[in-house]
Tab-separated table of C-alpha atoms and ligand atoms in Angstrom:
chain	number	residue	atom	x	y	z
A	4	UNK	CA	-31.118	247.014	177.993
A	5	UNK	CA	-28.671	249.883	177.476
A	6	UNK	CA	-27.893	251.193	174.034
A	7	UNK	CA	-24.384	249.695	174.116
A	8	UNK	CA	-25.668	246.208	175.000
A	9	UNK	CA	-28.171	246.352	172.163
A	10	UNK	CA	-25.325	247.100	169.763
A	11	UNK	CA	-24.994	250.508	168.184
A	12	UNK	CA	-24.962	251.643	164.578
A	13	UNK	CA	-21.590	253.261	165.253
A	14	UNK	CA	-20.018	249.881	165.995
A	15	UNK	CA	-21.025	248.580	162.572
A	16	UNK	CA	-19.481	251.429	160.581
A	17	UNK	CA	-16.203	250.717	158.821
A	18	UNK	CA	-13.658	253.273	157.698
A	19	UNK	CA	-13.897	251.922	154.156
A	20	UNK	CA	-17.672	252.455	154.087
A	21	UNK	CA	-17.179	256.053	155.230
A	22	UNK	CA	-14.472	256.628	152.640
A	23	UNK	CA	-16.545	255.122	149.825
A	24	UNK	CA	-19.874	256.878	150.428
A	25	UNK	CA	-20.574	258.395	153.843
A	26	UNK	CA	-23.939	259.926	152.917
A	27	UNK	CA	-26.213	256.895	153.523
A	28	UNK	CA	-24.410	256.315	156.833
A	29	UNK	CA	-24.936	259.930	157.894
A	30	UNK	CA	-28.613	259.732	156.881
A	31	UNK	CA	-29.153	256.749	159.175
A	32	UNK	CA	-27.167	258.282	162.034
A	33	UNK	CA	-29.078	261.570	161.820
A	34	UNK	CA	-32.368	259.729	162.312
A	35	UNK	CA	-31.391	256.951	164.695
A	36	UNK	CA	-28.116	257.769	166.456
A	37	UNK	CA	-27.238	261.445	165.988
A	38	UNK	CA	-24.315	261.307	168.424
A	39	UNK	CA	-22.504	258.069	167.746
A	40	UNK	CA	-19.237	256.525	168.958
A	41	UNK	CA	-17.536	254.995	165.912
A	42	UNK	CA	-14.711	252.698	167.056
A	43	UNK	CA	-13.352	252.271	163.508
A	44	UNK	CA	-12.250	255.919	163.460
A	45	UNK	CA	-12.085	256.448	167.255
A	46	UNK	CA	-14.360	259.477	167.082
A	47	UNK	CA	-17.830	260.525	168.186
A	48	UNK	CA	-19.718	261.439	165.004
A	49	UNK	CA	-22.190	264.303	165.426
A	50	UNK	CA	-24.482	264.448	162.410
A	51	UNK	CA	-27.482	266.807	162.901
A	52	UNK	CA	-27.244	270.429	161.789
A	53	UNK	CA	-28.201	271.878	165.185
A	54	UNK	CA	-25.632	269.766	167.051
A	55	UNK	CA	-22.862	270.401	164.505
A	56	UNK	CA	-23.503	274.140	164.703
A	57	UNK	CA	-23.561	273.960	168.494
A	58	UNK	CA	-20.197	272.143	168.596
A	59	UNK	CA	-18.544	274.661	166.259
A	60	UNK	CA	-19.954	277.604	168.204
A	61	UNK	CA	-19.098	276.349	171.704
A	62	UNK	CA	-15.288	276.376	171.861
A	63	UNK	CA	-15.251	276.484	175.673
A	64	UNK	CA	-16.784	272.992	175.743
A	65	UNK	CA	-15.725	271.660	172.318
A	66	UNK	CA	-12.191	272.907	171.849
A	67	UNK	CA	-9.978	272.921	168.751
A	68	UNK	CA	-7.016	272.961	171.121
A	69	UNK	CA	-6.966	269.190	171.484
A	70	UNK	CA	-4.571	267.400	173.813
A	71	UNK	CA	-2.400	266.030	172.357
A	72	UNK	CA	-2.674	268.269	169.287
A	73	UNK	CA	-1.359	266.827	166.035
A	74	UNK	CA	-1.842	270.284	164.509
A	75	UNK	CA	0.207	272.196	167.052
A	76	UNK	CA	2.791	269.411	167.225
A	77	UNK	CA	3.333	269.598	163.461
A	78	UNK	CA	2.938	273.290	162.640
A	79	UNK	CA	3.750	274.986	165.942
A	80	UNK	CA	0.958	276.750	167.810
A	81	UNK	CA	-1.501	278.076	165.211
A	82	UNK	CA	-4.976	279.501	164.868
A	83	UNK	CA	-6.791	276.268	163.993
A	84	UNK	CA	-5.290	274.515	167.030
A	85	UNK	CA	-5.998	277.271	169.553
A	86	UNK	CA	-8.963	278.972	171.226
A	87	UNK	CA	-9.765	282.014	173.334
A	88	UNK	CA	-7.527	285.081	173.571
A	89	UNK	CA	-4.609	283.534	171.688
A	90	UNK	CA	-6.827	282.455	168.791
A	91	UNK	CA	-8.530	285.837	168.668
A	92	UNK	CA	-5.225	287.665	168.622
A	93	UNK	CA	-3.780	285.580	165.757
A	94	UNK	CA	-7.029	285.655	163.776
A	95	UNK	CA	-7.489	289.404	164.137
A	96	UNK	CA	-4.025	289.963	162.638
A	97	UNK	CA	-4.402	287.404	159.813
A	98	UNK	CA	-8.045	287.870	158.825
A	99	UNK	CA	-7.580	291.296	157.185
A	100	UNK	CA	-5.142	289.715	154.686
A	101	UNK	CA	-8.099	287.779	153.200
A	102	UNK	CA	-10.597	290.644	153.078
A	103	UNK	CA	-11.926	291.934	149.756
A	104	UNK	CA	-9.841	295.133	150.017
A	105	UNK	CA	-6.692	292.971	150.047
A	106	UNK	CA	-7.608	290.181	147.597
A	107	UNK	CA	-10.392	291.766	145.507
A	108	UNK	CA	-8.035	292.194	142.530
A	109	UNK	CA	-7.044	288.515	142.511
A	110	UNK	CA	-9.855	287.136	140.303
A	111	UNK	CA	-8.944	289.367	137.329
A	112	UNK	CA	-5.233	289.855	137.873
A	113	UNK	CA	-4.106	286.499	139.270
A	114	UNK	CA	-6.702	283.734	138.946
A	115	UNK	CA	-8.083	284.381	135.434
A	116	UNK	CA	-4.655	284.489	133.705
A	117	UNK	CA	-3.637	281.192	135.339
A	118	UNK	CA	-6.983	279.564	134.475
A	119	UNK	CA	-6.745	280.771	130.844
A	120	UNK	CA	-3.242	279.341	130.477
A	121	UNK	CA	-4.422	275.977	131.802
A	122	UNK	CA	-7.483	275.822	129.538
A	123	UNK	CA	-5.480	276.846	126.465
A	124	UNK	CA	-3.176	273.865	127.021
A	125	UNK	CA	-6.032	271.401	126.386
A	126	UNK	CA	-8.814	273.370	124.626
A	127	UNK	CA	-7.997	272.034	121.156
A	128	UNK	CA	-7.654	268.414	122.274
A	129	UNK	CA	-11.336	267.651	122.785
A	130	UNK	CA	-10.750	265.865	126.084
A	131	UNK	CA	-9.199	266.557	129.496
A	132	UNK	CA	-9.157	265.508	133.123
A	133	UNK	CA	-10.498	268.584	134.877
A	134	UNK	CA	-8.879	267.481	138.148
A	135	UNK	CA	-5.280	266.901	136.985
A	136	UNK	CA	-5.330	269.409	134.109
A	137	UNK	CA	-7.335	272.191	135.721
A	138	UNK	CA	-8.575	272.201	139.344
A	139	UNK	CA	-5.391	270.911	140.895
A	140	UNK	CA	-2.804	273.106	139.098
A	141	UNK	CA	-5.118	276.128	139.407
A	142	UNK	CA	-5.276	275.692	143.160
A	143	UNK	CA	-1.513	275.140	143.483
A	144	UNK	CA	-0.510	278.116	141.357
A	145	UNK	CA	-2.991	280.532	142.884
A	146	UNK	CA	-2.116	279.535	146.446
A	147	UNK	CA	1.600	279.943	145.724
A	148	UNK	CA	1.047	283.423	144.352
A	149	UNK	CA	-1.426	284.459	147.055
A	150	UNK	CA	0.740	283.282	149.924
A	151	UNK	CA	3.911	284.651	148.301
A	152	UNK	CA	5.911	281.414	148.081
A	153	UNK	CA	8.598	281.050	145.439
A	154	UNK	CA	8.639	277.289	144.944
A	155	UNK	CA	8.013	274.873	142.107
A	156	UNK	CA	4.472	273.456	141.985
A	157	UNK	CA	5.673	269.945	142.832
A	158	UNK	CA	7.480	271.100	145.923
A	159	UNK	CA	4.396	272.859	147.314
A	160	UNK	CA	2.330	269.736	146.648
A	161	UNK	CA	4.960	267.631	148.449
A	162	UNK	CA	4.945	269.995	151.446
A	163	UNK	CA	1.180	269.723	151.550
A	164	UNK	CA	1.310	265.914	151.619
A	165	UNK	CA	4.049	265.729	154.221
A	166	UNK	CA	2.566	268.359	156.537
A	167	UNK	CA	-0.867	266.722	156.208
A	168	UNK	CA	0.726	263.418	157.219
A	169	UNK	CA	1.741	265.054	160.499
A	170	UNK	CA	-1.622	266.769	160.987
A	171	UNK	CA	-3.422	263.425	160.724
A	172	UNK	CA	-0.847	261.422	162.689
A	173	UNK	CA	-3.279	260.462	165.459
A	174	UNK	CA	-1.363	257.253	166.172
A	175	UNK	CA	1.769	259.366	166.913
A	176	UNK	CA	3.857	257.238	164.584
A	177	UNK	CA	7.439	258.613	164.908
A	178	UNK	CA	8.253	257.857	161.259
A	179	UNK	CA	5.285	259.866	160.015
A	180	UNK	CA	6.156	262.695	162.390
A	181	UNK	CA	9.751	262.761	161.103
A	182	UNK	CA	8.464	263.257	157.544
A	183	UNK	CA	6.241	266.144	158.642
A	184	UNK	CA	8.987	267.718	160.762
A	185	UNK	CA	11.430	267.650	157.837
A	186	UNK	CA	8.854	269.403	155.608
A	187	UNK	CA	8.180	271.897	158.372
A	188	UNK	CA	11.893	272.778	158.582
A	189	UNK	CA	12.042	273.114	154.808
A	190	UNK	CA	9.158	275.602	154.880
A	191	UNK	CA	10.905	277.591	157.638
A	192	UNK	CA	14.130	277.728	155.609
A	193	UNK	CA	12.221	278.871	152.538
A	194	UNK	CA	10.227	281.535	154.355
A	195	UNK	CA	13.113	283.159	156.296
A	196	UNK	CA	14.739	284.911	153.299
A	197	UNK	CA	11.316	285.811	151.840
A	198	UNK	CA	10.425	287.635	155.049
A	199	UNK	CA	13.813	289.412	155.066
A	200	UNK	CA	13.079	290.703	151.563
A	201	UNK	CA	9.520	291.739	152.503
A	202	UNK	CA	10.693	293.775	155.528
A	203	UNK	CA	11.644	296.745	153.375
A	204	UNK	CA	9.437	295.982	150.378
A	205	UNK	CA	5.862	294.994	151.231
A	206	UNK	CA	3.684	293.499	148.476
A	207	UNK	CA	0.133	292.088	148.100
A	208	UNK	CA	0.893	288.561	149.366
A	209	UNK	CA	-0.467	286.988	152.541
A	210	UNK	CA	3.093	286.534	153.786
A	211	UNK	CA	3.687	290.268	153.453
A	212	UNK	CA	0.361	291.111	155.058
A	213	UNK	CA	1.103	288.804	157.975
A	214	UNK	CA	4.513	290.448	158.421
A	215	UNK	CA	3.289	294.029	158.301
A	216	UNK	CA	-0.169	293.826	159.912
A	217	UNK	CA	-0.357	295.447	163.268
A	218	UNK	CA	-3.405	295.362	165.527
A	219	UNK	CA	-3.153	297.653	168.580
A	220	UNK	CA	0.635	297.664	168.239
A	221	UNK	CA	0.767	293.854	168.182
A	222	UNK	CA	2.392	291.846	165.392
A	223	UNK	CA	2.977	288.185	164.663
A	224	UNK	CA	6.408	286.763	165.424
A	225	UNK	CA	8.259	285.039	162.579
A	226	UNK	CA	7.549	281.701	164.213
A	227	UNK	CA	3.825	282.494	164.295
A	228	UNK	CA	3.889	283.554	160.641
A	229	UNK	CA	5.509	280.248	159.641
A	230	UNK	CA	3.144	278.117	161.772
A	231	UNK	CA	0.027	279.739	160.365
A	232	UNK	CA	1.397	279.651	156.833
A	233	UNK	CA	1.644	275.860	157.198
A	234	UNK	CA	-2.028	275.692	158.230
A	235	UNK	CA	-2.863	277.635	155.061
A	236	UNK	CA	-0.827	275.243	152.906
A	237	UNK	CA	-2.619	272.238	154.388
A	238	UNK	CA	-6.056	273.911	154.523
A	239	UNK	CA	-5.960	275.799	151.238
A	240	UNK	CA	-4.516	273.480	148.634
A	241	UNK	CA	-6.587	270.326	148.393
A	242	UNK	CA	-9.802	271.854	149.743
A	243	UNK	CA	-9.816	274.369	146.910
A	244	UNK	CA	-9.039	271.904	144.116
A	245	UNK	CA	-11.691	269.575	145.553
A	246	UNK	CA	-14.200	272.413	145.694
A	247	UNK	CA	-13.624	273.229	142.012
A	248	UNK	CA	-13.514	269.585	140.867
A	249	UNK	CA	-16.573	268.547	142.906
A	250	UNK	CA	-18.566	271.511	141.585
A	251	UNK	CA	-17.689	270.619	137.990
A	252	UNK	CA	-18.330	266.920	138.524
A	253	UNK	CA	-21.698	267.491	140.176
A	254	UNK	CA	-22.817	269.775	137.355
A	255	UNK	CA	-21.603	267.238	134.756
A	256	UNK	CA	-23.683	264.583	136.518
A	257	UNK	CA	-26.708	266.910	136.242
A	258	UNK	CA	-26.475	267.920	132.562
A	259	UNK	CA	-29.703	269.952	132.525
A	260	UNK	CA	-28.409	272.176	135.294
A	261	UNK	CA	-24.950	272.379	133.673
A	262	UNK	CA	-26.600	273.588	130.458
A	263	UNK	CA	-28.448	276.287	132.398
A	264	UNK	CA	-25.263	277.509	134.059
A	265	UNK	CA	-23.303	277.485	130.783
A	266	UNK	CA	-26.033	279.567	129.174
A	267	UNK	CA	-26.309	282.015	132.067
A	268	UNK	CA	-23.099	282.696	133.988
A	269	UNK	CA	-24.964	284.527	136.737
A	270	UNK	CA	-25.886	281.004	137.893
A	271	UNK	CA	-22.220	280.092	138.516
A	272	UNK	CA	-22.240	281.404	142.094
A	273	UNK	CA	-25.456	279.644	143.175
A	274	UNK	CA	-24.210	276.455	141.483
A	275	UNK	CA	-20.966	276.585	143.485
A	276	UNK	CA	-22.854	277.154	146.761
A	277	UNK	CA	-25.219	274.248	146.081
A	278	UNK	CA	-22.364	271.945	145.022
A	279	UNK	CA	-20.397	272.764	148.143
A	280	UNK	CA	-23.468	272.050	150.271
A	281	UNK	CA	-24.132	268.792	148.477
A	282	UNK	CA	-20.527	267.549	148.589
A	283	UNK	CA	-18.536	269.273	151.366
A	284	UNK	CA	-14.813	269.066	150.462
A	285	UNK	CA	-13.847	269.259	154.160
A	286	UNK	CA	-16.169	266.854	155.936
A	287	UNK	CA	-15.648	267.577	159.611
A	288	UNK	CA	-14.617	269.968	162.366
A	289	UNK	CA	-12.625	267.950	164.903
A	290	UNK	CA	-12.948	269.019	168.526
A	291	UNK	CA	-12.381	267.666	172.042
A	292	UNK	CA	-14.656	268.070	175.044
A	293	UNK	CA	-13.092	270.115	177.847
A	294	UNK	CA	-15.586	268.644	180.326
A	295	UNK	CA	-18.532	266.267	180.417
A	296	UNK	CA	-21.146	267.429	177.939
A	297	UNK	CA	-24.528	266.436	176.546
A	298	UNK	CA	-25.644	266.511	172.914
A	299	UNK	CA	-29.028	265.270	171.649
A	300	UNK	CA	-29.472	263.484	174.970
A	301	UNK	CA	-26.137	261.626	174.770
A	302	UNK	CA	-23.538	262.090	177.510
A	303	UNK	CA	-20.005	262.673	176.283
A	304	UNK	CA	-17.175	262.190	178.766
A	305	UNK	CA	-14.521	264.876	179.291
A	306	UNK	CA	-11.685	264.528	176.764
A	307	UNK	CA	-13.887	262.909	174.087
A	308	UNK	CA	-12.774	263.445	170.487
A	309	UNK	CA	-15.724	264.648	168.439
A	310	UNK	CA	-16.133	264.988	164.663
A	311	UNK	CA	-18.866	267.527	163.967
A	312	UNK	CA	-19.841	266.305	160.505
A	313	UNK	CA	-20.310	269.391	158.328
A	314	UNK	CA	-21.094	267.195	155.306
A	315	UNK	CA	-23.967	265.599	157.216
A	316	UNK	CA	-25.392	268.854	158.585
A	317	UNK	CA	-25.633	270.036	154.972
A	318	UNK	CA	-28.046	267.168	154.220
A	319	UNK	CA	-30.230	267.456	157.320
A	320	UNK	CA	-33.925	267.385	156.360
A	321	UNK	CA	-34.607	269.629	159.373
A	322	UNK	CA	-32.922	272.394	157.352
A	323	UNK	CA	-33.552	271.570	153.701
A	324	UNK	CA	-36.413	270.186	151.670
A	325	UNK	CA	-35.373	267.013	149.885
A	326	UNK	CA	-31.739	267.504	150.942
A	327	UNK	CA	-30.267	264.771	148.722
A	328	UNK	CA	-31.491	266.548	145.597
A	329	UNK	CA	-28.891	268.740	143.863
A	330	UNK	CA	-30.688	271.931	142.863
A	331	UNK	CA	-28.890	275.116	141.861
A	332	UNK	CA	-32.146	277.052	142.320
A	333	UNK	CA	-32.439	276.095	145.980
A	334	UNK	CA	-32.764	279.186	148.162
A	335	UNK	CA	-32.670	277.799	151.679
A	336	UNK	CA	-29.888	279.728	153.319
A	337	UNK	CA	-26.302	278.731	153.788
A	338	UNK	CA	-24.357	275.542	154.393
A	339	UNK	CA	-21.659	274.583	156.874
A	340	UNK	CA	-18.922	273.597	154.397
A	341	UNK	CA	-16.659	276.383	155.640
A	342	UNK	CA	-17.641	275.549	159.267
A	343	UNK	CA	-19.003	278.266	161.573
A	344	UNK	CA	-18.078	279.955	164.831
A	345	UNK	CA	-14.561	281.120	165.691
A	346	UNK	CA	-12.841	278.797	163.184
A	347	UNK	CA	-14.985	279.761	160.176
A	348	UNK	CA	-12.659	279.254	157.206
A	349	UNK	CA	-10.457	282.256	156.676
A	350	UNK	CA	-9.873	281.345	153.009
A	351	UNK	CA	-13.536	280.975	152.013
A	352	UNK	CA	-13.565	284.170	149.952
A	353	UNK	CA	-10.400	283.132	148.111
A	354	UNK	CA	-11.745	279.619	147.486
A	355	UNK	CA	-14.967	281.046	146.076
A	356	UNK	CA	-13.024	283.479	143.858
A	357	UNK	CA	-11.020	280.571	142.452
A	358	UNK	CA	-14.050	278.405	141.753
A	359	UNK	CA	-16.069	281.266	140.246
A	360	UNK	CA	-13.259	282.506	138.015
A	361	UNK	CA	-12.183	278.994	137.021
A	362	UNK	CA	-15.696	277.981	135.945
A	363	UNK	CA	-16.244	281.201	134.031
A	364	UNK	CA	-12.994	280.790	132.085
A	365	UNK	CA	-13.824	277.158	131.262
A	366	UNK	CA	-17.373	277.919	130.172
A	367	UNK	CA	-16.248	280.809	127.955
A	368	UNK	CA	-13.777	278.617	126.093
A	369	UNK	CA	-15.462	275.184	125.903
A	370	UNK	CA	-18.843	274.012	124.709
A	371	UNK	CA	-20.794	270.730	124.712
A	372	UNK	CA	-18.944	269.853	127.918
A	373	UNK	CA	-19.809	266.318	129.113
A	374	UNK	CA	-18.402	263.429	131.146
A	375	UNK	CA	-16.416	260.914	129.107
A	376	UNK	CA	-18.739	257.868	129.156
A	377	UNK	CA	-15.794	255.483	128.722
A	378	UNK	CA	-13.927	256.560	131.826
A	379	UNK	CA	-14.959	255.785	135.376
A	380	UNK	CA	-15.300	258.480	138.006
A	381	UNK	CA	-14.341	257.618	141.580
A	382	UNK	CA	-15.047	259.981	144.466
A	383	UNK	CA	-13.653	258.990	147.845
A	384	UNK	CA	-13.143	260.353	151.339
A	385	UNK	CA	-15.209	261.451	154.311
A	386	UNK	CA	-12.897	263.895	156.115
A	387	UNK	CA	-11.611	265.174	152.765
A	388	UNK	CA	-13.745	264.196	149.792
A	389	UNK	CA	-12.106	264.224	146.335
A	390	UNK	CA	-12.822	262.970	142.844
A	391	UNK	CA	-9.766	261.062	141.605
A	392	UNK	CA	-10.404	262.467	138.134
A	393	UNK	CA	-13.040	264.405	136.187
A	394	UNK	CA	-12.695	263.050	132.624
A	395	UNK	CA	-14.525	265.203	130.081
A	396	UNK	CA	-15.118	265.623	126.372
A	397	UNK	CA	-15.911	268.977	124.729
A	398	UNK	CA	-15.542	271.209	121.709
A	399	UNK	CA	-13.956	274.633	121.478
A	400	UNK	CA	-16.241	277.668	121.371
B	502	HEM	C1	-12.137	276.505	149.119
B	502	HEM	C2	-12.196	275.441	149.837
B	502	HEM	C3	-12.014	275.448	151.336
B	502	HEM	C4	-12.798	274.766	152.217
B	502	HEM	C5	-13.977	273.875	151.866
B	502	HEM	C6	-12.292	275.056	153.540
B	502	HEM	C7	-12.847	274.580	154.708
B	502	HEM	C8	-12.474	274.942	155.974
B	502	HEM	C9	-13.111	274.496	157.178
B	502	HEM	C10	-14.289	273.532	157.243
B	502	HEM	C11	-12.482	275.071	158.235
B	502	HEM	C12	-12.800	274.888	159.722
B	502	HEM	C13	-12.109	273.678	160.261
B	502	HEM	C14	-12.587	273.363	161.645
B	502	HEM	O1	-13.652	273.846	162.066
B	502	HEM	O2	-11.911	272.567	162.339
B	502	HEM	C15	-11.424	275.893	157.690
B	502	HEM	C16	-10.577	276.642	158.457
B	502	HEM	C17	-9.509	277.326	157.935
B	502	HEM	N1	-9.216	277.482	156.583
B	502	HEM	FE1	-10.266	276.758	155.008
B	502	HEM	N2	-11.222	275.887	153.438
B	502	HEM	C18	-11.010	276.162	152.112
B	502	HEM	C19	-10.022	276.996	151.585
B	502	HEM	C20	-9.080	277.646	152.323
B	502	HEM	C21	-8.025	278.484	151.784
B	502	HEM	C22	-7.822	278.798	150.297
B	502	HEM	C23	-7.272	278.901	152.855
B	502	HEM	C24	-6.062	279.783	152.912
B	502	HEM	C25	-5.273	280.095	151.938
B	502	HEM	C26	-7.872	278.367	154.060
B	502	HEM	C27	-7.409	278.582	155.334
B	502	HEM	C28	-8.043	278.205	156.486
B	502	HEM	C29	-7.573	278.534	157.822
B	502	HEM	C30	-6.324	279.329	158.156
B	502	HEM	C31	-8.498	277.995	158.731
B	502	HEM	C32	-8.457	278.075	160.260
B	502	HEM	C33	-9.245	279.262	160.741
B	502	HEM	C34	-9.243	279.357	162.260
B	502	HEM	O3	-8.863	278.399	162.932
B	502	HEM	O4	-9.619	280.420	162.787
B	502	HEM	N3	-8.966	277.606	153.706
B	502	HEM	N4	-11.438	275.809	156.307
């Protein structure tokens, strides 16, 4: 009897189960069906570390330039939706804008002042929601400043939501696309005058660096700057607030380890790395096969849409001892939460700066930090995993 006739695990998986808690599903798939067609989400789920890494590192077979491409359709051609020479060209011009020599001053000069202002607003109240009162506004305000956008916080958040609607519009719903296209035009209209001003007066923003960077005499066009800026808005806003909120939540759920980190701030970095392994904010790399391919003995047809599940690779027992245990002292190498290969997250350094600085500021100002036992915590999502809130109680230092 073939696998399909016997009934597959993939066929039994619902979208709601994935959204609620994907980890038990991934655990079963890794052992029994590591390459699995899941009709509920119309994707092949690839769940073992070695296969996920292989997918991310083999763009000639597993391409980010999907056809049709919701990313390119919504943003214009951009680095996440392209491969090969074009991708390399765009990335080589943009990447330097995120290097330490360009953003190394951000933790002290940009991130810490914003984080301090946010903490001061609730420090004397004894309670807060670290998602709505801290992680989310920190991410919005830092991204705005880093990119060089001059918009109100709410407007950037709205752009994010509307552009993301287009990026995930796999059903090609014209109404959804119209919402995304309107936001896209709004971003273009906002960016035009900013670029005019930056022509003669460069500054330390990503927008300025994209405008002025030249690699072998080559520069980005204004259209390319706008398209890639939109990828950064969609990729950089929620992922960063989720990274900060998930790290805090996970530590709060492991009070002994939280106490260690609060007593010794040199443990902040390892705690962030372990939290981001344990709970990847961005769950998947989505790719499409350019030709027939084989993974863990399973044949994939040409044109197959594949989700390489980063969140699952991070819990593969082939790579970690007792992978479901959260342990800030784990020293077992990296994780795949920023992906790998040619699309390795360009904003990883910035995201880490924000989490590191945010936690340090919080821990210097608050003490006896604990989850509010009277308020429920709900974490949902498999492609993007977020806590709805992180309700805490504390005292001032
Ligand atoms: C801190 C939390 C973040 C996480 C967990 C995260 C995660 C990721 C992942 C998994 C990818 C690869 C996607 C794929 O393989 O399909 C990616 C790519 C990317 N990220 Fe991030 N990201 C974060 C923050 C940021 C920030 C702050 C920015 C920019 C301001 C950013 C910009 C990008 C861009 C431009 C790409 C595409 C790179 C390419 O295609 O070459 N990310 N990110």
